Every structure is written in structure tokens, then in C-alpha cells.
Coordinates of C-alpha atoms in Angstrom, one line a residue:
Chain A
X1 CA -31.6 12.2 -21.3
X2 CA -28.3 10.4 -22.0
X3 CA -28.0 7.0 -20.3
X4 CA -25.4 8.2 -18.2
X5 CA -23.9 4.8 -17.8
X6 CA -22.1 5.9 -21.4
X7 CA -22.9 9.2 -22.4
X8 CA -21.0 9.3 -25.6
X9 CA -22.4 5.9 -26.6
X10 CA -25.9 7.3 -25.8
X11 CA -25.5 10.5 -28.0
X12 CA -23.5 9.5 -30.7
X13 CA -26.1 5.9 -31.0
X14 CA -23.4 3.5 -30.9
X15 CA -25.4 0.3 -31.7
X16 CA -24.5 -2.6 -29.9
X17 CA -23.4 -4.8 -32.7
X18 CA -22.8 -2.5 -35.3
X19 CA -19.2 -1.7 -37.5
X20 CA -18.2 1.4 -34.8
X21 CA -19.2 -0.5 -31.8
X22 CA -16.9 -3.1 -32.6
X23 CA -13.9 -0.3 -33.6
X24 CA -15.1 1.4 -29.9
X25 CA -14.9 -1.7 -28.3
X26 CA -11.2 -1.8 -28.9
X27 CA -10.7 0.9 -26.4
X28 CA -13.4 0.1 -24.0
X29 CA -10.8 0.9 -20.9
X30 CA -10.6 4.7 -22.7
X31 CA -14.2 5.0 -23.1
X32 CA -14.9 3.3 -19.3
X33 CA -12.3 6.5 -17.9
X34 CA -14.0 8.9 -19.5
X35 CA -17.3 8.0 -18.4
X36 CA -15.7 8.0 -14.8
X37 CA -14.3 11.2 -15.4
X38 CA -17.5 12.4 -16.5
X39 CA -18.9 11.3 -13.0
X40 CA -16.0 12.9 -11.1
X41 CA -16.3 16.6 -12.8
X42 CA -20.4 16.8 -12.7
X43 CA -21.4 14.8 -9.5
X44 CA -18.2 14.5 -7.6
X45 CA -19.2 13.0 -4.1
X46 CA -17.0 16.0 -2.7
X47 CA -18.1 18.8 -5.1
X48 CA -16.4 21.4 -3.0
X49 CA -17.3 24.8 -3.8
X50 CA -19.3 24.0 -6.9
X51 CA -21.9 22.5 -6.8
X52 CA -23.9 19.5 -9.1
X53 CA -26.6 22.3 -10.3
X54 CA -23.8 24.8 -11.0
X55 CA -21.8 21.9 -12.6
X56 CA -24.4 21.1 -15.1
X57 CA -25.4 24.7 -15.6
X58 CA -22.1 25.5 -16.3
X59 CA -21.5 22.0 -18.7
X60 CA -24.8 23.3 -20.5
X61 CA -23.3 26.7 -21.7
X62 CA -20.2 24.8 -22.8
X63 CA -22.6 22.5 -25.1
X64 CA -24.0 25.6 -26.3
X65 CA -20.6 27.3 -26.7
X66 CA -19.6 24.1 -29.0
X67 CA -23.1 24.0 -30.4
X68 CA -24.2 20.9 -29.7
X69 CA -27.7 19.9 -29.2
X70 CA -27.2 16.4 -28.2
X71 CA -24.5 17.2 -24.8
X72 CA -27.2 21.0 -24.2
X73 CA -30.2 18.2 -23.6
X74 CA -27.8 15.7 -21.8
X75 CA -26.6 18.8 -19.1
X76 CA -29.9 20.2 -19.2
X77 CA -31.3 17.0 -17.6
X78 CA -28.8 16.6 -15.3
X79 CA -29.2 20.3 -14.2
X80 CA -32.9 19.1 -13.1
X81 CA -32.2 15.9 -11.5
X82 CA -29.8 18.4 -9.7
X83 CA -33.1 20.4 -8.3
X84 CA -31.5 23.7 -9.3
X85 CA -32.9 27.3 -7.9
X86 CA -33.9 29.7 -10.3
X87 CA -31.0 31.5 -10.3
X88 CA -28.5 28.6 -10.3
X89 CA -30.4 27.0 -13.7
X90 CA -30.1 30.4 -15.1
X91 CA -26.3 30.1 -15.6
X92 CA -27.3 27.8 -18.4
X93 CA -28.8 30.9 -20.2
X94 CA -25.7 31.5 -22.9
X95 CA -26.9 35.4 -22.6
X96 CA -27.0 35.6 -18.7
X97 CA -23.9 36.9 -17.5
X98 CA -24.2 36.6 -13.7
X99 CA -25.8 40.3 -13.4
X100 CA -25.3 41.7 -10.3
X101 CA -23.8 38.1 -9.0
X102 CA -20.1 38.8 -8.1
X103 CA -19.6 34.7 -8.1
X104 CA -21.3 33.6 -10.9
X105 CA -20.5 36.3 -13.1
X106 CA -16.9 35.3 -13.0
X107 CA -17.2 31.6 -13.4
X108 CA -19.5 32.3 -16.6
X109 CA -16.6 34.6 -17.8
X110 CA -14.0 32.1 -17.2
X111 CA -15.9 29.1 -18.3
X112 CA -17.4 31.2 -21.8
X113 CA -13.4 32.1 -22.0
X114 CA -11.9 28.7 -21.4
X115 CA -14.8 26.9 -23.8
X116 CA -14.2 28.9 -26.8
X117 CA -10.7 30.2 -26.8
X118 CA -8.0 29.0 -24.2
X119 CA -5.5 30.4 -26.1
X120 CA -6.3 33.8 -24.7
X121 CA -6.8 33.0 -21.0
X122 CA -3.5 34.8 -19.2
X123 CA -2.5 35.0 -15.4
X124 CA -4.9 37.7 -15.1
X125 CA -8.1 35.3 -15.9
X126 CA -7.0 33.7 -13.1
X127 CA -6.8 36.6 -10.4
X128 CA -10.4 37.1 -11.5
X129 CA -11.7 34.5 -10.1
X130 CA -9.3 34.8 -6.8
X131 CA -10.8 38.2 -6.3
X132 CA -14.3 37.0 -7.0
X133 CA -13.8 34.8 -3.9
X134 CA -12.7 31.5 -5.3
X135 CA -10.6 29.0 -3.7
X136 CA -7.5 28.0 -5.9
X137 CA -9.0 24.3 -5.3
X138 CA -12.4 25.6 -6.7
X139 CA -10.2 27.1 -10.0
X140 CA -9.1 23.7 -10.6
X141 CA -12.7 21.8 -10.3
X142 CA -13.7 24.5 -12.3
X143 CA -10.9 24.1 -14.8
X144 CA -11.5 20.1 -15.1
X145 CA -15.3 20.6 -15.7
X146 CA -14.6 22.7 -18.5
X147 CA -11.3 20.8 -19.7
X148 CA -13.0 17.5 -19.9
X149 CA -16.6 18.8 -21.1
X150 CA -14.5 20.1 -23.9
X151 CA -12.7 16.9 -24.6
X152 CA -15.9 14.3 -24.1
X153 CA -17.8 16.8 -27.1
X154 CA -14.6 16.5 -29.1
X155 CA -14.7 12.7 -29.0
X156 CA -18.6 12.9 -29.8
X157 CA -17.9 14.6 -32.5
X158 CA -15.5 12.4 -33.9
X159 CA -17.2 9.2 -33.6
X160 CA -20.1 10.9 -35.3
X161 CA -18.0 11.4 -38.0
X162 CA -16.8 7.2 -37.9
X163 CA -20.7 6.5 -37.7
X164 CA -20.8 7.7 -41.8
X165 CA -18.2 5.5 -42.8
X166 CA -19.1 2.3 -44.7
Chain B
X1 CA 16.5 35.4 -15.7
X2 CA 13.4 34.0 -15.9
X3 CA 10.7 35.1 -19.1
X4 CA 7.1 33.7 -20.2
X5 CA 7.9 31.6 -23.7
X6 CA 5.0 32.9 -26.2
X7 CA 6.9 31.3 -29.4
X8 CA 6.5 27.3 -29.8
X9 CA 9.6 25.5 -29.5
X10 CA 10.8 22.1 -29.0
X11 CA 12.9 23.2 -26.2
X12 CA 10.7 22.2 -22.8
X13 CA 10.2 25.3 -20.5
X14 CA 9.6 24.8 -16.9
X15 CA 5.3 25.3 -15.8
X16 CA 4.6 28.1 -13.4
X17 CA 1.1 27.6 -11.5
X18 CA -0.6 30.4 -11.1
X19 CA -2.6 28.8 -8.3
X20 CA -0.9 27.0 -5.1
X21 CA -0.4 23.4 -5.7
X22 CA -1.4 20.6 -3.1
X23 CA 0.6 21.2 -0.1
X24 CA 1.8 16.9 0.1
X25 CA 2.0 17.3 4.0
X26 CA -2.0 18.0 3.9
X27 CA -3.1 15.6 1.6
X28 CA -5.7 13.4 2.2
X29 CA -5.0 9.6 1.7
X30 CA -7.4 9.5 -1.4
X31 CA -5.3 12.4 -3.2
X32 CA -1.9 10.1 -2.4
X33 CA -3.6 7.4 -3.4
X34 CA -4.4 9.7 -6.9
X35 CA -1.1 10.6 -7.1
X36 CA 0.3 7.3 -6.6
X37 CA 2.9 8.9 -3.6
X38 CA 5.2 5.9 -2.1
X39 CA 7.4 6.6 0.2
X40 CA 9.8 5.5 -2.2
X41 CA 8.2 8.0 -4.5
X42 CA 7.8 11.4 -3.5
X43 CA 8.4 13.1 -6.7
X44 CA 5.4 14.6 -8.4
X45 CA 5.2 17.6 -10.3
X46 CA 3.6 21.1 -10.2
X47 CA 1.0 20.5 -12.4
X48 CA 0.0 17.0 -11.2
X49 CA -0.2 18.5 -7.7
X50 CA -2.3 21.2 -8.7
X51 CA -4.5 19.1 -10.6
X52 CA -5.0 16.8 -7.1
X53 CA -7.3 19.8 -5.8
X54 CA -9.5 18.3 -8.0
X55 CA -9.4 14.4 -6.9
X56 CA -12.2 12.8 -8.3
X57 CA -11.0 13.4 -11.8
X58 CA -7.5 13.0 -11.3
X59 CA -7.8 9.8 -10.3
X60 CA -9.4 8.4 -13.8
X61 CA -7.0 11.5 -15.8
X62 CA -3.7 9.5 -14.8
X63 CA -4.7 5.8 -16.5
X64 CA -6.8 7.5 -19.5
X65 CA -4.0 9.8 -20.7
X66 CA -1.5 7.0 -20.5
X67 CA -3.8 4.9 -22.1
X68 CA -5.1 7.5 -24.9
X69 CA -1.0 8.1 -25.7
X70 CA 0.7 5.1 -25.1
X71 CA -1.9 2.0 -25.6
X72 CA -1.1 -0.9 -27.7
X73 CA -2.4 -1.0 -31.6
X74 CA -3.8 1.6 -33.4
X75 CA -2.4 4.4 -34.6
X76 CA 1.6 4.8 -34.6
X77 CA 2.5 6.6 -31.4
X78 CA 4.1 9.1 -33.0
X79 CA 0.9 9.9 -35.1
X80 CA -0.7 10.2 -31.7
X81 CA 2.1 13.1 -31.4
X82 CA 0.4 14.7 -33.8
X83 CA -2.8 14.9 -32.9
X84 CA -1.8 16.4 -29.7
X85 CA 0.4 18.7 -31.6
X86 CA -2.4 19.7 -34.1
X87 CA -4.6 20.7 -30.8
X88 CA -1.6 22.4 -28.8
X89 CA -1.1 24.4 -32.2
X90 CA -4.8 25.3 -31.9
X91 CA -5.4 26.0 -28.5
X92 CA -1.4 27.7 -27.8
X93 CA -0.3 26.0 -25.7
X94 CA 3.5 26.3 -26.0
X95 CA 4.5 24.0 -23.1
X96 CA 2.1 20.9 -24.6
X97 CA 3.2 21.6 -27.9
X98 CA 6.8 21.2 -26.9
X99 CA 6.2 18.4 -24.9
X100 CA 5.1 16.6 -28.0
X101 CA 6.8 18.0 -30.7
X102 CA 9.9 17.1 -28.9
X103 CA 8.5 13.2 -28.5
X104 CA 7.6 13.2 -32.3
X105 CA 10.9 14.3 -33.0
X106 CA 12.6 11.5 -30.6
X107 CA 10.2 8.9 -32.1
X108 CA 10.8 9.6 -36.2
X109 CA 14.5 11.1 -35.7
X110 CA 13.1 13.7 -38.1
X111 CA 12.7 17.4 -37.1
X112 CA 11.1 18.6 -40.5
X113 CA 7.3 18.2 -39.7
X114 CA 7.7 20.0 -36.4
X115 CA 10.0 22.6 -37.9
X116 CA 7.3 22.7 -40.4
X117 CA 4.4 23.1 -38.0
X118 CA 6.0 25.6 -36.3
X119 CA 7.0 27.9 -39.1
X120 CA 3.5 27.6 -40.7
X121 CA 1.2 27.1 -38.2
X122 CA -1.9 25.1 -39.7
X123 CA -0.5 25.5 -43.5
X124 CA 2.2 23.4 -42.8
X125 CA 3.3 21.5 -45.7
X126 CA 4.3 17.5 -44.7
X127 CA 3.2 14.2 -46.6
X128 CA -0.2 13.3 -47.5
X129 CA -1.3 10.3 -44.6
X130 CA 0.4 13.0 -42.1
X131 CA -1.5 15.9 -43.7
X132 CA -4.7 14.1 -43.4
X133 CA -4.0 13.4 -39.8
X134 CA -2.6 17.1 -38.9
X135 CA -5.5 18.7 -40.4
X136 CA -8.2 16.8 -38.7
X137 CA -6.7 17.1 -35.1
X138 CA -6.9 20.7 -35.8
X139 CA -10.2 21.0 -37.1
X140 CA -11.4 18.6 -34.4
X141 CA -9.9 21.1 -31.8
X142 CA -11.7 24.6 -33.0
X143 CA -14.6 25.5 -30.6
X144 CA -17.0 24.8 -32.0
X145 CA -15.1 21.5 -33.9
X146 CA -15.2 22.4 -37.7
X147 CA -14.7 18.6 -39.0
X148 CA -16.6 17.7 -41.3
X149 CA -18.0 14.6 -43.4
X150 CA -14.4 15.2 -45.6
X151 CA -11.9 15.4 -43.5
X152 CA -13.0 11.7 -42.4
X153 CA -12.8 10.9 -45.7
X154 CA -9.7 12.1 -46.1
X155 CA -8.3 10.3 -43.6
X156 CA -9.9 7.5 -45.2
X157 CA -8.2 7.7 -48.2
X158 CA -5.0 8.5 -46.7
X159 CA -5.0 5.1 -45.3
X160 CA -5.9 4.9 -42.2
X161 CA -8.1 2.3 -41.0
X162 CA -11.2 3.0 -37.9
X163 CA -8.9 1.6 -35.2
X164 CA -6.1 4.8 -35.9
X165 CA -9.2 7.3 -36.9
X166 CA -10.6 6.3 -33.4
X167 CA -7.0 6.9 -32.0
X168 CA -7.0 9.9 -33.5
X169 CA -9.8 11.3 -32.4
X170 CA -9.1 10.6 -29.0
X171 CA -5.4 12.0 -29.0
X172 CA -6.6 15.4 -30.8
X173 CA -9.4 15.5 -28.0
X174 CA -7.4 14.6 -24.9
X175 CA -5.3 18.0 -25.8
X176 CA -8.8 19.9 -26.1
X177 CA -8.2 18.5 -22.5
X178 CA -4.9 19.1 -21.2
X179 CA -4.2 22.1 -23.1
X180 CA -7.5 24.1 -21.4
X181 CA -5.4 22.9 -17.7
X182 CA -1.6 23.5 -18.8
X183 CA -2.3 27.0 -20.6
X184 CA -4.9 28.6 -18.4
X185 CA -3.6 27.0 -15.1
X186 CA -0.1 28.5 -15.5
X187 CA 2.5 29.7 -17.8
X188 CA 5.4 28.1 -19.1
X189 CA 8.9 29.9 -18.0
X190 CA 12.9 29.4 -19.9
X191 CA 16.2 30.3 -19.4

């Protein structure tokens, strides 16, 4: 598992002392935030109607979604420090849909939807998971988890990328 | 009357919510605190107050985007524009793209990239550094990212040094951000 005092540093294997670390450095407050925010959208100390297992489930799928190995094992070992059920760690399964699960079968359609292609979420999206019984303050968590997951992988990947250069 | 914008434009439309934003009256002091409400300053916006359902990201969201965008060093602000252009253009999301289209345009006093951009989408012709640039904020923005080992180079050789590449990288992914809130939380609305 990522040390999750910097999970980006972790998976992308920012040496301390090497030519990124000292480019990263520069925006240590950035990097510090994000780790924060990290905190705040998969163990929130109020997770409202979401919980940390569902959180980490859910941050799993979007790893998958982006195929990336390094953030699947990171949300995978946060889903078992979480102590999830059965049925909750099975939302990480990229071919589980929810079944017969009214709930979770909308927030995997929303999160799956929101991961891959925003661009074609609509109002509509939305009502779904109003009539699946979520609260409009639930949306939001929901939309942050998946917002920022989405953004901390895109950094990853981009530092990855500085990592090759001489 | 009121219509849904579906073209990009630099023009900024207005953000309908399609959920209920915080109700101010029933916030709790760590979501004032979040949204840094005075009682000199009551004016916060939709989106902001939609976002404050979700507190414990807000608070960090505020300082990191201001930080990602406006920071000193670096990449040239209006670079930064770019990337979170290149990631709007992506992702569709007409009201961020406007946002900062618009504030590249105000930076450079030049409309031609944008006009560009918007006309040809990801084939938009503009000068090499800003080519490199545009072309890895969108590549960095597919799901899953498609940049590669090249593109880095060819930011590389377009100039740019690690402390704008890291800029860069940031900016194009903090719209992978704010573009999955502003276009799937709401719509944008004009005249």
C-alpha cells in the first residue's frame, strides 16, 4: 500500500533527493492540498451517506476505469483497512453492476459515467441518482470522490512522465 | 429566454445546479469557515455553495486551485489557461472552457488561439511551444490519459523547463477536476 502520508509520491517513487523531487518540491503547498483532499474524499471524518468502504470501492473502479495498477492496489488497501462486507468490496468488481441493489447500481453507473466520459453526463444522470434515493449532499461527495480521484491519477501520470527526463 | 449553451464560446453563461445548493441560514460553522463567509462577505456563488455539501474537500479545493492557477513561477499564467482549456475542450465543459478561454484572451490581448481551439477542436493550428502545451493537456485529460514518453519530449524541446511541465501537469489535471463538478453538477444557461 501507498504511504498515505503522499500517495502520489509513493506511486510515482519520487526519491527524496532526486532531479523530480527537487522540481516537486517547488510546489510542495500543491502537493500538501492534494494529499488533504485525498483525506477529505476517502476517509472524511463526516462521510455522510457514503461510506469509507464504499469510498474506496468506488476509487478502485475509477483506477481500473483509468487503468492504473499502481492507484487499483493503493484503493484496494484502503478498501480493507475499511473492513468492507462482501457486498460493499464487490463494487470494486469493474463487471459488477450493483445487481439487484437499487443504491449501488446507480452510484456505479454514475461513477463508471463520470470516470470515463463526463462529457456525456446530462441533467438526467443526475435524477438517477435522486430517484435511487440519494441526498443532493451525497451527489456532491460522490461527485468530489470521483472529480479528485480523476485529477490525483492525472497528476501521477504526469510526474511519471517527468521521472524519464534526464 | 433562457437556453442550455452546447457550443463553446468565450462569452460566460450563468451555472444552473441541478442539485439544491447549501441553504447559508443552515450552515454549519465549519462550512462558513470553508467558504470563507464574513459578515462583510456574504456573496458566494452557486457552484461554491453546492460544492460546501461536501466540506471536507472544499476546504483544501479553495487554496489548491488558486494556488494550481495563480502561484508564483513556473509556467506563464496564461499557459496555465491552456491547460485548463485543453481539458475543458476534452471533457465539454462549455462554462470552464469559457471561463478560461476568456482569461487567456484577457491575458495575451490575442483571440486567435481560442478562436482556433474553438473552430478545430484538438487540430487546432497555434505556434509550436503552445502546440506542445495544448496537445499534452489534452492527452493528459483522455480517460484513460493517452500521454506518452513523446509528448514530454515534446514539451521538452519546445522549451519548457520541469518547473512549467510540472505546472502543466497540474493545470491540465485540476480541469480533469473541476470540469467532472461544473459539467455533471449543472448546466450552463445564456441570454
Amino acid at each position: 500500500m501507498a504511504d498515505n502520508k503522499d500517495v502520489i509520491a509513493a506511486i510515482v517513487g519520487i526519491e527524496p533527493g532526486s532531479a523530480l523531487a527537487e522540481v516537486v518540491v517547488g510546489r510542495a503547498d500543491i502537493m500538501a492540498l492534494t494529499q488533504q483532499t485525498h483525506d477529505g474524499a476517502l476517509t472524511p471524518v463526516e462521510p455522510g451517506g457514503l461510506s469509507h468502504a464504499e469510498r474506496a470501492a468506488l476509487a478502485c473502479r475509477i483506477a481500473k476505469i483509468n487503468d492504473d495498477k499502481d492507484f487499483e492496489e493503493h484503493f484496494e488497501a484502503l478498501l480493507d483497512k475499511a473492513g468492507a462486507s462482501g457486498a460493499t468490496a464487490r463494487i470494486a468488481d469493474i463487471w459488477f453492476d450493483g445487481g439487484s441493489d437499487a443504491r449501488i447500481k446507480a452510484l456505479i453507473r454514475h461513477v463508471d459515467l463520470v470516470a470515463h466520459a463526463p462529457k456525456d453526463a446530462t441533467r438526467r444522470d443526475i435524477e438517477l441518482l435522486q430517484e435511487a434515493g440519494l441526498t443532493d449532499a451525497d451527489i456532491v461527495r460522490l461527485s468530489e470522490l470521483v472529480a479528485f480521484v480523476s485529477y490525483q491519477i492525472r497528476v501521477a501520470a504526469g510526474l511519471r512522465l517527468m521521472r524519464g527526463l534526464a | 429566454m433562457s437556453k442550455v449553451v452546447h457550443e463553446f464560446t468565450t462569452t460566460i453563461p450563468e451555472w444552473k445546479p441541478y442539485v439544491k445548493p447549501l441553504d447559508l441560514a443552515e450552515a454549519s460553522a465549519e462550512q462558513l469557515e470553508a467558504l470563507k463567509v464574513t459578515p462583510s462577505n456574504t456573496k458566494v456563488s452557486d457552484y461554491v455553495l453546492v460544492l460546501a455539501h461536501d466540506v471536507e474537500t472544499l476546504t483544501h479545493r479553495s487554496p489548491l486551485f488558486n494556488g494550481v492557477m495563480y502561484n508564483r513561477g513556473g509556467l506563464s499564467r496564461a499557459e496555465r489557461e491552456i491547460g485548463a482549456v485543453g481539458a475543458s475542450i476534452v471533457n465539454r465543459c462549455i462554462y470552464c472552457a469559457a471561463v478560461h478561454a476568456g482569461r487567456y484572451n484577457q491575458i495575451t490581448k490575442d483571440e486567435t488561439v481560442i478562436a482556433a481551439i474553438f473552430a478545430d477542436g484538438v487540430d487546432a493550428e497555434m505556434e509550436p511551444r503552445l502546440k506542445a502545451i495544448f496537445d499534452f493537456a489534452v492527452k493528459l485529460s483522455k480517460c484513460p490519459s493517452d500521454a506518452d514518453a513523446s509528448d514530454m519530449q515534446s514539451l521538452v524541446d519546445a522549451g519548457l523547463g520541469k518547473d512549467e511541465i510540472l505546472d502543466l501537469i497540474l493545470s491540465s489535471s485540476l480541469f480533469g477536476w473541476a470540469n467532472r463538478l461544473m459539467h455533471t453538477l449543472g448546466e450552463p444557461v445564456g441570454e
